[in-house]
Amino acid sequence: MRASNWLIWVISWLVCRVTADPYTAPHTSDELHDALANLGVQITGDLPVPPDPRLQSNATAPSHHCAAACGLLTTIRKNIVSTSGSQTYAQQQSRYWSLQQLETLPACRVTPQIAIDVAVTLLITQYFDCPFAVKSGGHAAFAGASNIQGGITIDLSSLSQVELSKDKTVTKVGAGNRWLDVYSKLDPMGLSVVGGRVADIGVGGLTLGGGLSFFSGRHGWALDGVKNYEVVLANGQIRDINQKSNPDLYFALRGGGNNFGIVTRFDLETFPQGLMWGGNTIHPPTTNASICKAFENFANNASQNPDAALITAYAYFQGSYFFVNNYDYAFPTPFPPAFNEFTSIPNITDTQRITTLSNLTVELNASNPGGFREHYTTATFKNSAALQLQILDIFVQEVETIKDAANILPALVMQPITQPMIRLFRKNGGNALGIAEQDGPLLLMNLAILWSSKADDERIISAAARVSSRSNEIARSMGLYYRYIYQNYASLSQNVFAGYGAENQRRLVEISKKYDPDRVFQNLQPGYFKLDGENGGSLV
């Protein structure tokens, strides 16, 4: 080989060594030592050797691995690790919304204080091949969504910063915040961000999955308002991800859920926001047709009222069916014309008033009580009052088969995905949801059921599945079915990312291969919604 050719070959080899698989995580003890040292964590002596899975049964291998991982984490980060029997462990377990999640018991819980703690934990879970889950607010319904039996749960609740930039255009929000934490700080300053409408819901899950907001007609969904993400990647790197630094990963994080990294901070667009008008009205079932028609008209005319937001829910409680409508307007304008068709309908109660955003989210929080068994499922349709009325009939038919369950409260929640919202999905390069403006307006259905007894799980979940399948069948027959599945309302059995369209799903898979070549967030973090539809968790 000529000297010049040899030199070219050596340089090419070195370049490949430096650039190939830059996101691959360490696998050997030496690689883990180096990766931890890069994070400022020095371990003296040899690392423990992971248990050999060939010497254990499939049933015991994960628990052995996770016990070893929890042990090492306790050695190097004792103040952030809690185990069963400790007060910290019990307190953190109690913060889950659904009983299914609360009853899920990890080998240990890790509560990072800074992003480096997340990176250290993520590297150690991989070294020991220990499955993990990540919790922001813990508001998902099914077991395994943000907690994990026998694994390691990374609880982000201590990542609670809420910091406003000097020019008051960006708020840095730690992923462990709940939305009331954010609004309580911004409300007194006359500012806000696009976020959740229920006080106790976490920032992380809502924003990564979508995030309908009172301000979505004017500013888009929560995911459209993220300027920058601080993310811990599978290899332990802590990166700022935005449209300039990594446009592909920035796209994926805007709707891609927990499949690409652990987000530790969201930098959110911030805008002036003062007092608002909002509240609820309750109506008897004799008003169903009028309410469904008012909904259809509201969605069709949303371009005229981008500052108005609407939620309707048809519910059953203690022998009675009724409609609960929630209205919110971004200005302190009493009885804004956007809701005239609704407010002209006779009601039983009315809480509409001028108040703060925080107060409105506390009111809605009362309709989402914790400490019960919970189930969600969702579907999306073209906007139609006639279809809504047929779905209400299906809902009643199926509720009649389960209404004897203890403390049951089923609600069929309807919300418009309006054309002004969809238009804003193009912000900052576009999000991953796959909804085009010409597809709207759309009708987003969320069937939400709470109850008390585990003995009723199977029949209630089966009834919910029948409501969903029958509604989809009727919508198809009317030419009103739409493929989108909203991640934050989806059931474990639903293929969320297929609902984004084939091209967006393919694009997300390719981005995952680039930033997570070892499929850490597909396999070692099994819970919640996965890109291939093989979701992890349990409905009961």
Coordinates of C-alpha atoms in Angstrom, one line a residue:
M1 CA 0.0 0.0 0.0
R2 CA 1.4 3.4 -0.9
A3 CA 2.2 5.7 2.0
S4 CA -0.3 8.3 1.0
N5 CA -3.1 5.7 0.6
W6 CA -2.2 4.3 4.0
L7 CA -2.4 7.7 5.6
I8 CA -5.8 8.3 4.1
W9 CA -7.0 4.9 5.4
V10 CA -5.8 5.7 8.9
I11 CA -7.4 9.1 9.0
S12 CA -10.7 7.6 7.7
W13 CA -10.6 4.9 10.3
L14 CA -10.0 7.5 13.1
V15 CA -12.9 9.6 11.8
C16 CA -15.2 6.6 11.8
R17 CA -14.2 5.7 15.3
V18 CA -15.0 9.2 16.5
T19 CA -18.3 9.7 14.6
A20 CA -19.8 6.2 14.5
D21 CA -22.8 5.7 16.9
P22 CA -22.1 8.8 18.9
Y23 CA -25.2 8.1 21.0
T24 CA -24.3 4.6 22.0
A25 CA -24.4 4.0 25.7
P26 CA -21.5 2.4 27.7
H27 CA -21.8 -1.3 28.2
T28 CA -18.6 -2.4 30.0
S29 CA -17.4 -1.4 33.5
D30 CA -14.6 0.7 32.0
E31 CA -17.0 2.5 29.7
L32 CA -19.3 3.2 32.6
H33 CA -16.4 4.4 34.7
D34 CA -15.5 6.9 32.0
A35 CA -19.1 8.0 31.4
L36 CA -19.7 8.6 35.1
A37 CA -16.4 10.5 35.3
N38 CA -17.5 12.7 32.5
L39 CA -20.5 13.6 34.6
G40 CA -18.2 14.4 37.6
V41 CA -18.9 11.2 39.4
Q42 CA -15.8 9.3 40.6
I43 CA -16.1 5.7 41.7
T44 CA -13.1 4.2 43.5
G45 CA -12.5 0.5 43.0
D46 CA -14.2 -1.9 40.7
L47 CA -17.8 -1.6 39.8
P48 CA -20.1 -4.5 40.8
V49 CA -20.4 -7.1 38.1
P50 CA -24.1 -7.4 36.9
P51 CA -25.7 -10.7 37.8
D52 CA -25.4 -13.3 35.0
P53 CA -28.9 -13.8 33.5
R54 CA -27.8 -17.3 32.4
L55 CA -27.7 -18.3 36.0
Q56 CA -31.1 -17.0 36.9
S57 CA -34.7 -17.7 35.8
N58 CA -36.5 -15.2 33.7
A59 CA -38.7 -14.4 36.7
T60 CA -35.9 -13.5 39.1
A61 CA -33.3 -12.0 36.7
P62 CA -34.8 -8.4 36.6
S63 CA -35.2 -8.2 40.4
H64 CA -31.6 -9.3 40.9
H65 CA -30.4 -6.8 38.4
C66 CA -32.4 -4.0 39.9
A67 CA -31.4 -4.7 43.5
A68 CA -27.8 -4.4 42.4
A69 CA -28.5 -1.2 40.5
C70 CA -30.3 0.3 43.5
G71 CA -27.4 -0.7 45.7
L72 CA -24.8 1.1 43.5
L73 CA -27.1 4.2 43.2
T74 CA -27.4 4.3 47.0
T75 CA -23.6 4.1 47.3
I76 CA -22.9 7.0 45.0
R77 CA -26.1 9.1 45.4
K78 CA -27.6 8.0 48.7
N79 CA -29.7 11.1 49.3
I80 CA -31.8 10.5 46.2
V81 CA -32.6 6.8 46.6
S82 CA -35.5 5.4 48.6
T83 CA -36.7 1.8 49.0
S84 CA -39.8 0.1 50.3
G85 CA -40.4 0.7 53.9
S86 CA -39.0 4.2 54.0
Q87 CA -41.2 7.3 54.6
T88 CA -39.9 8.9 51.3
Y89 CA -40.8 5.8 49.2
A90 CA -44.3 5.7 50.7
Q91 CA -44.9 9.4 50.3
Q92 CA -43.8 9.4 46.6
Q93 CA -46.0 6.3 45.9
S94 CA -49.0 8.1 47.3
R95 CA -48.6 10.9 44.7
Y96 CA -50.0 8.9 41.8
W97 CA -53.4 9.7 40.5
S98 CA -54.8 6.2 39.8
L99 CA -54.8 3.2 42.1
Q100 CA -53.4 1.1 39.3
Q101 CA -50.2 3.2 39.3
L102 CA -50.1 3.5 43.1
E103 CA -50.2 -0.3 43.5
T104 CA -47.2 -0.7 41.3
L105 CA -44.1 -1.2 43.5
P106 CA -40.6 -0.5 42.1
A107 CA -37.4 -1.9 43.7
C108 CA -36.4 1.6 44.5
R109 CA -37.3 5.2 43.6
V110 CA -34.8 7.8 42.6
T111 CA -35.5 11.5 43.0
P112 CA -33.0 13.4 41.0
Q113 CA -32.0 16.9 42.2
I114 CA -30.3 17.9 39.0
A115 CA -30.1 16.6 35.5
I116 CA -26.7 14.9 36.2
D117 CA -28.6 12.7 38.7
V118 CA -30.9 11.6 35.9
A119 CA -27.9 10.8 33.7
V120 CA -26.2 8.8 36.4
T121 CA -29.3 6.8 37.1
L122 CA -29.9 6.1 33.4
L123 CA -26.4 4.8 32.8
I124 CA -26.6 2.5 35.8
T125 CA -30.0 1.1 34.9
Q126 CA -28.5 0.1 31.5
Y127 CA -25.3 -1.4 33.0
F128 CA -27.4 -3.7 35.2
D129 CA -30.1 -4.2 32.5
C130 CA -32.7 -3.0 35.0
P131 CA -36.1 -1.7 33.6
F132 CA -37.1 1.8 34.6
A133 CA -40.0 4.2 34.4
V134 CA -40.0 8.0 34.6
K135 CA -42.6 10.1 36.5
S136 CA -43.4 13.8 36.1
G137 CA -46.9 14.3 37.6
G138 CA -48.1 10.7 37.6
H139 CA -51.5 11.4 36.1
A140 CA -51.6 8.5 33.6
A141 CA -54.4 5.9 34.3
F142 CA -52.8 2.5 33.6
A143 CA -50.2 0.6 35.7
G144 CA -46.7 0.9 34.3
A145 CA -47.1 4.3 32.6
S146 CA -44.8 6.1 35.0
N147 CA -44.1 3.5 37.7
I148 CA -42.7 0.0 37.3
Q149 CA -43.0 -3.2 39.2
G150 CA -39.7 -4.4 40.5
G151 CA -37.7 -1.8 38.5
I152 CA -36.4 1.7 39.1
T153 CA -38.8 4.6 39.0
I154 CA -37.1 8.0 38.3
D155 CA -39.3 10.5 40.0
L156 CA -38.7 14.0 38.6
S157 CA -40.6 15.9 41.3
S158 CA -37.6 17.7 42.7
L159 CA -36.8 19.2 39.3
S160 CA -39.1 22.1 40.2
Q161 CA -37.5 25.2 38.9
V162 CA -39.8 28.0 37.4
E163 CA -37.4 30.7 36.1
L164 CA -38.5 33.6 33.9
S165 CA -36.0 35.1 31.5
K166 CA -34.9 38.7 31.9
D167 CA -36.9 39.8 28.8
K168 CA -40.0 37.8 30.1
T169 CA -40.4 35.8 26.9
V170 CA -39.2 32.4 28.1
T171 CA -39.9 30.5 31.3
K172 CA -37.6 27.6 32.2
V173 CA -39.8 24.9 33.8
G174 CA -38.4 21.8 35.5
A175 CA -40.1 18.6 34.4
G176 CA -41.2 17.8 37.9
N177 CA -43.6 20.7 38.2
R178 CA -47.3 20.4 38.1
W179 CA -49.1 23.1 36.2
L180 CA -50.4 24.9 39.2
D181 CA -46.8 25.4 40.4
V182 CA -46.1 27.2 37.1
Y183 CA -49.3 29.3 36.9
S184 CA -49.0 30.3 40.6
K185 CA -45.7 32.0 39.9
L186 CA -46.6 33.6 36.5
D187 CA -50.2 34.8 37.4
P188 CA -49.0 37.6 39.7
M189 CA -46.7 38.9 37.0
G190 CA -49.5 39.0 34.4
L191 CA -47.8 36.3 32.3
S192 CA -48.5 32.7 31.2
V193 CA -47.5 29.8 29.1
V194 CA -49.4 27.2 27.1
G195 CA -50.0 24.4 29.5
G196 CA -52.5 22.1 31.2
R197 CA -56.0 23.0 32.4
V198 CA -56.0 20.7 35.4
A199 CA -54.0 22.0 38.4
D200 CA -52.4 18.7 39.5
I201 CA -51.3 17.4 36.1
G202 CA -47.6 17.2 35.5
V203 CA -45.7 19.4 33.0
G204 CA -43.7 16.5 31.5
G205 CA -46.3 14.0 30.3
L206 CA -48.8 16.5 29.1
T207 CA -46.2 18.5 27.0
L208 CA -44.5 15.5 25.5
G209 CA -47.9 14.0 24.4
G210 CA -49.6 17.1 23.1
G211 CA -51.1 19.5 25.6
L212 CA -54.5 21.1 24.9
S213 CA -54.7 24.4 26.6
F214 CA -57.2 27.3 27.3
F215 CA -54.9 29.3 25.0
S216 CA -54.5 26.7 22.1
G217 CA -56.6 28.7 19.7
R218 CA -54.2 31.6 19.9
H219 CA -50.9 29.9 20.7
G220 CA -51.2 26.2 19.7
W221 CA -50.8 23.2 22.0
A222 CA -48.3 22.9 24.9
L223 CA -45.8 21.1 22.6
D224 CA -45.9 24.0 20.1
G225 CA -44.8 26.4 22.8
V226 CA -41.5 24.7 23.7
K227 CA -38.5 26.7 22.6
N228 CA -35.9 24.3 24.0
Y229 CA -35.7 21.0 25.8
E230 CA -33.0 19.9 28.3
V231 CA -32.8 16.2 27.6
V232 CA -30.8 13.3 29.0
L233 CA -30.0 11.0 26.1
A234 CA -29.6 7.2 26.4
N235 CA -25.8 7.5 26.6
G236 CA -26.0 9.9 29.5
Q237 CA -25.3 13.1 27.5
I238 CA -27.2 16.2 28.7
R239 CA -28.2 18.2 25.7
D240 CA -30.2 21.3 24.9
I241 CA -32.4 20.4 22.0
N242 CA -34.1 23.0 19.9
Q243 CA -34.8 23.8 16.3
K244 CA -31.3 25.0 15.6
S245 CA -29.2 22.5 17.5
N246 CA -31.0 19.2 16.5
P247 CA -34.1 19.9 14.4
D248 CA -34.9 16.2 13.9
L249 CA -34.9 15.4 17.7
Y250 CA -36.7 18.7 18.4
F251 CA -39.5 17.5 16.0
A252 CA -39.7 14.1 17.6
L253 CA -40.0 15.5 21.1
R254 CA -43.0 17.5 20.0
G255 CA -45.5 14.6 20.3
G256 CA -43.1 11.6 20.6
G257 CA -43.7 10.9 24.2
N258 CA -41.1 9.1 26.3
N259 CA -39.3 7.4 23.3
F260 CA -36.3 9.7 22.8
G261 CA -34.8 10.7 26.2
I262 CA -35.7 12.0 29.6
V263 CA -36.6 15.6 29.4
T264 CA -35.5 17.4 32.6
R265 CA -36.5 21.0 31.6
F266 CA -38.9 22.7 29.2
D267 CA -38.1 26.3 28.1
L268 CA -41.6 27.6 27.3
E269 CA -42.7 30.6 25.2
T270 CA -44.2 33.2 27.6
F271 CA -46.8 35.8 26.9
P272 CA -48.8 38.5 28.7
Q273 CA -51.9 37.1 30.3
G274 CA -54.2 38.7 32.9
L275 CA -57.5 37.8 34.4
M276 CA -59.9 35.5 32.5
W277 CA -63.5 34.6 32.2
G278 CA -64.5 31.0 32.8
G279 CA -66.5 28.4 34.7
N280 CA -68.9 25.5 34.3
T281 CA -72.6 25.0 33.6
I282 CA -74.5 21.8 34.3
H283 CA -77.5 20.8 32.1
P284 CA -80.1 18.0 32.2
P285 CA -80.1 15.4 29.4
T286 CA -83.1 17.1 27.8
T287 CA -80.6 19.6 26.4
N288 CA -78.4 17.1 24.7
A289 CA -79.4 17.9 21.1
S290 CA -79.0 21.7 21.7
I291 CA -75.5 21.2 23.3
C292 CA -74.3 19.0 20.5
K293 CA -75.4 21.5 17.9
A294 CA -73.8 24.4 19.8
F295 CA -70.6 22.4 20.0
E296 CA -70.6 21.8 16.2
N297 CA -71.2 25.5 15.5
F298 CA -68.5 26.6 18.0
A299 CA -65.9 24.3 16.3
N300 CA -66.9 25.5 12.8
N301 CA -66.7 29.2 13.8
A302 CA -63.5 28.9 15.9
S303 CA -61.5 31.2 13.6
Q304 CA -63.8 34.0 14.8
N305 CA -63.1 33.2 18.5
P306 CA -59.5 32.0 18.9
D307 CA -59.4 33.1 22.6
A308 CA -62.3 30.9 23.6
A309 CA -61.9 27.3 24.8
L310 CA -64.5 24.6 25.3
I311 CA -64.9 21.3 27.0
T312 CA -68.2 19.4 27.2
A313 CA -68.7 16.2 29.3
Y314 CA -71.7 13.9 29.4
A315 CA -71.5 12.0 32.7
Y316 CA -73.4 9.6 34.9
F317 CA -73.4 9.8 38.7
Q318 CA -75.6 8.2 41.4
G319 CA -78.5 7.5 39.0
S320 CA -78.5 10.6 36.9
Y321 CA -77.1 11.6 33.5
F322 CA -76.1 15.3 32.9
F323 CA -73.9 17.5 30.8
V324 CA -71.1 19.6 32.3
N325 CA -69.8 22.3 30.0
N326 CA -66.6 24.2 30.8
Y327 CA -66.0 27.6 29.1
D328 CA -62.8 29.6 29.3
Y329 CA -62.0 33.0 27.7
A330 CA -58.6 34.6 27.7
F331 CA -59.9 38.0 28.7
P332 CA -62.1 39.2 31.7
T333 CA -65.1 39.7 29.4
P334 CA -68.3 38.6 31.1
F335 CA -70.4 36.2 29.0
P336 CA -68.3 36.5 25.8
P337 CA -70.4 36.1 22.6
A338 CA -68.4 33.0 21.6
F339 CA -70.5 31.0 24.2
N340 CA -73.9 32.6 23.5
E341 CA -75.4 29.4 22.0
F342 CA -74.4 27.5 25.1
T343 CA -75.3 30.0 27.8
S344 CA -78.8 30.4 26.2
I345 CA -79.5 26.8 27.1
P346 CA -81.2 26.3 30.5
N347 CA -78.8 25.1 33.1
I348 CA -78.9 23.7 36.7
T349 CA -75.8 25.5 38.0
D350 CA -73.4 28.1 36.7
T351 CA -69.9 29.0 38.1
Q352 CA -68.8 31.4 35.3
R353 CA -66.9 34.4 36.7
I354 CA -63.8 36.6 36.2
T355 CA -60.8 34.9 37.9
T356 CA -57.2 33.8 37.4
L357 CA -55.9 30.9 35.3
S358 CA -54.7 29.2 38.5
N359 CA -58.2 29.3 39.9
L360 CA -59.8 27.9 36.8
T361 CA -57.3 24.9 36.8
V362 CA -58.2 24.3 40.5
E363 CA -61.9 24.1 39.6
L364 CA -61.2 21.6 36.8
N365 CA -59.0 19.6 39.2
A366 CA -62.0 18.8 41.3
S367 CA -63.5 16.9 38.4
N368 CA -60.3 14.7 38.3
P369 CA -60.1 13.2 41.9
G370 CA -57.3 10.8 42.7
G371 CA -57.4 7.7 44.7
F372 CA -59.7 5.7 42.4
R373 CA -59.2 3.1 39.7
E374 CA -59.1 4.9 36.4
H375 CA -59.5 4.1 32.7
Y376 CA -59.1 6.3 29.6
T377 CA -59.7 5.7 26.0
T378 CA -59.9 8.1 23.0
A379 CA -61.0 8.6 19.4
T380 CA -61.1 11.4 16.9
F381 CA -63.8 12.3 14.4
K382 CA -64.8 14.9 12.0
N383 CA -67.0 17.6 13.6
S384 CA -70.7 16.5 13.6
A385 CA -73.6 17.1 16.0
A386 CA -75.4 14.1 14.5
L387 CA -72.5 11.8 15.3
Q388 CA -72.1 13.2 18.8
L389 CA -75.8 12.3 19.5
Q390 CA -75.3 8.7 18.3
I391 CA -72.2 8.4 20.5
L392 CA -74.1 9.7 23.5
D393 CA -76.7 6.9 22.9
I394 CA -73.9 4.3 22.8
F395 CA -72.4 5.7 26.0
V396 CA -75.7 5.4 27.9
Q397 CA -76.3 1.8 26.6
E398 CA -72.9 0.7 27.8
V399 CA -73.0 2.6 31.1
E400 CA -76.3 0.9 32.0
T401 CA -74.3 -2.4 32.0
I402 CA -71.8 -1.2 34.6
K403 CA -73.6 1.5 36.6
D404 CA -73.9 -0.8 39.7
A405 CA -70.1 -0.7 40.2
A406 CA -69.1 1.0 43.5
N407 CA -68.4 4.7 43.2
I408 CA -68.5 4.6 39.4
L409 CA -68.3 7.9 37.5
P410 CA -68.1 7.6 33.7
A411 CA -67.8 10.7 31.6
L412 CA -67.8 11.1 27.8
V413 CA -65.7 14.2 27.3
M414 CA -65.7 16.1 23.9
Q415 CA -63.4 18.8 22.8
P416 CA -62.9 20.6 19.5
I417 CA -59.5 20.5 17.7
T418 CA -60.1 23.7 15.7
Q419 CA -58.5 25.0 12.6
P420 CA -56.8 27.8 14.4
M421 CA -55.1 25.2 16.7
I422 CA -54.1 23.1 13.7
R423 CA -52.7 26.0 11.9
L424 CA -50.3 26.6 14.8
F425 CA -49.0 23.0 14.6
R426 CA -46.7 24.4 11.9
K427 CA -44.8 26.6 14.4
N428 CA -41.1 26.1 14.8
G429 CA -40.8 23.6 12.0
G430 CA -44.0 21.6 12.8
N431 CA -44.9 19.0 15.4
A432 CA -45.2 15.2 15.0
L433 CA -48.9 14.8 15.4
G434 CA -49.6 14.5 11.6
I435 CA -52.8 16.7 11.6
A436 CA -53.3 19.0 8.6
E437 CA -55.3 22.2 8.7
Q438 CA -57.7 21.0 6.0
D439 CA -58.6 18.0 8.2
G440 CA -60.2 20.2 10.8
P441 CA -62.2 21.0 12.7
L442 CA -62.1 17.7 14.6
L443 CA -64.0 16.2 17.5
L444 CA -61.7 14.7 20.2
M445 CA -63.5 12.1 22.4
N446 CA -62.1 11.0 25.8
L447 CA -64.0 8.3 27.6
A448 CA -62.9 8.6 31.3
I449 CA -64.2 6.3 34.0
L450 CA -63.3 6.0 37.7
W451 CA -64.5 3.4 40.2
S452 CA -63.4 1.8 43.4
S453 CA -63.2 -2.0 43.3
K454 CA -60.6 -4.1 41.5
A455 CA -63.2 -6.8 41.1
D456 CA -65.0 -4.5 38.5
D457 CA -61.9 -3.8 36.4
E458 CA -62.6 -6.3 33.6
R459 CA -66.2 -5.5 32.9
I460 CA -65.7 -1.7 33.1
I461 CA -62.7 -1.8 30.8
S462 CA -64.6 -4.0 28.4
A463 CA -67.5 -1.6 28.4
A464 CA -65.2 1.3 27.6
A465 CA -63.7 -0.7 24.7
R466 CA -67.2 -1.3 23.3
V467 CA -68.0 2.4 23.5
S468 CA -64.8 3.2 21.5
S469 CA -65.2 0.4 18.9
R470 CA -68.9 1.1 18.3
S471 CA -68.3 4.9 18.0
N472 CA -65.5 4.3 15.5
E473 CA -67.8 2.0 13.5
I474 CA -70.6 4.5 13.3
A475 CA -68.2 7.3 12.4
R476 CA -66.8 5.2 9.6
S477 CA -70.3 4.5 8.3
M478 CA -70.9 8.2 8.2
G479 CA -67.6 9.1 6.6
L480 CA -66.5 10.9 9.8
Y481 CA -63.8 8.7 11.2
Y482 CA -60.3 10.3 11.7
R483 CA -57.1 8.3 12.4
Y484 CA -55.5 10.5 15.1
I485 CA -55.2 9.1 18.6
Y486 CA -54.4 11.6 21.3
Q487 CA -51.6 10.2 23.4
N488 CA -52.6 11.8 26.7
Y489 CA -56.1 10.2 26.6
A490 CA -55.2 6.9 25.0
S491 CA -55.8 3.4 26.3
L492 CA -52.8 1.0 26.6
S493 CA -54.2 -1.0 23.7
Q494 CA -54.2 1.9 21.3
N495 CA -51.5 2.4 18.6
V496 CA -50.8 6.1 19.2
F497 CA -48.1 6.6 16.6
A498 CA -49.9 4.8 13.8
G499 CA -52.5 7.5 14.3
Y500 CA -49.9 10.2 13.4
G501 CA -49.8 8.8 9.8
A502 CA -47.3 6.4 8.2
E503 CA -44.8 9.0 7.2
N504 CA -44.6 10.6 10.6
Q505 CA -44.4 7.2 12.3
R506 CA -41.5 6.2 10.0
R507 CA -39.7 9.5 10.7
L508 CA -40.0 9.0 14.4
V509 CA -38.6 5.5 14.2
E510 CA -35.6 6.7 12.2
I511 CA -34.9 9.5 14.7
S512 CA -35.1 7.0 17.5
K513 CA -32.5 4.8 15.8
K514 CA -30.2 7.7 15.5
Y515 CA -30.3 9.0 19.1
D516 CA -31.1 5.7 20.9
P517 CA -29.4 2.9 18.8
D518 CA -29.6 0.5 21.7
R519 CA -33.4 1.0 22.0
V520 CA -33.1 1.9 25.7
F521 CA -36.3 3.9 25.6
Q522 CA -38.1 1.2 23.6
N523 CA -37.1 -1.8 25.7
L524 CA -35.6 -0.9 29.0
Q525 CA -38.3 1.7 29.6
P526 CA -41.2 -0.5 28.6
G527 CA -44.1 1.6 29.9
Y528 CA -46.4 3.9 28.1
F529 CA -46.7 4.3 24.3
K530 CA -44.0 2.9 22.1
L531 CA -43.2 3.8 18.5
D532 CA -44.1 0.3 17.1
G533 CA -47.3 0.1 19.1
E534 CA -46.0 -2.6 21.5
N535 CA -47.0 -0.5 24.5
G536 CA -46.0 -1.5 28.0
G537 CA -48.0 -1.6 31.2
S538 CA -51.3 -3.1 32.5
L539 CA -54.9 -1.8 32.4
V540 CA -55.6 -3.5 35.8

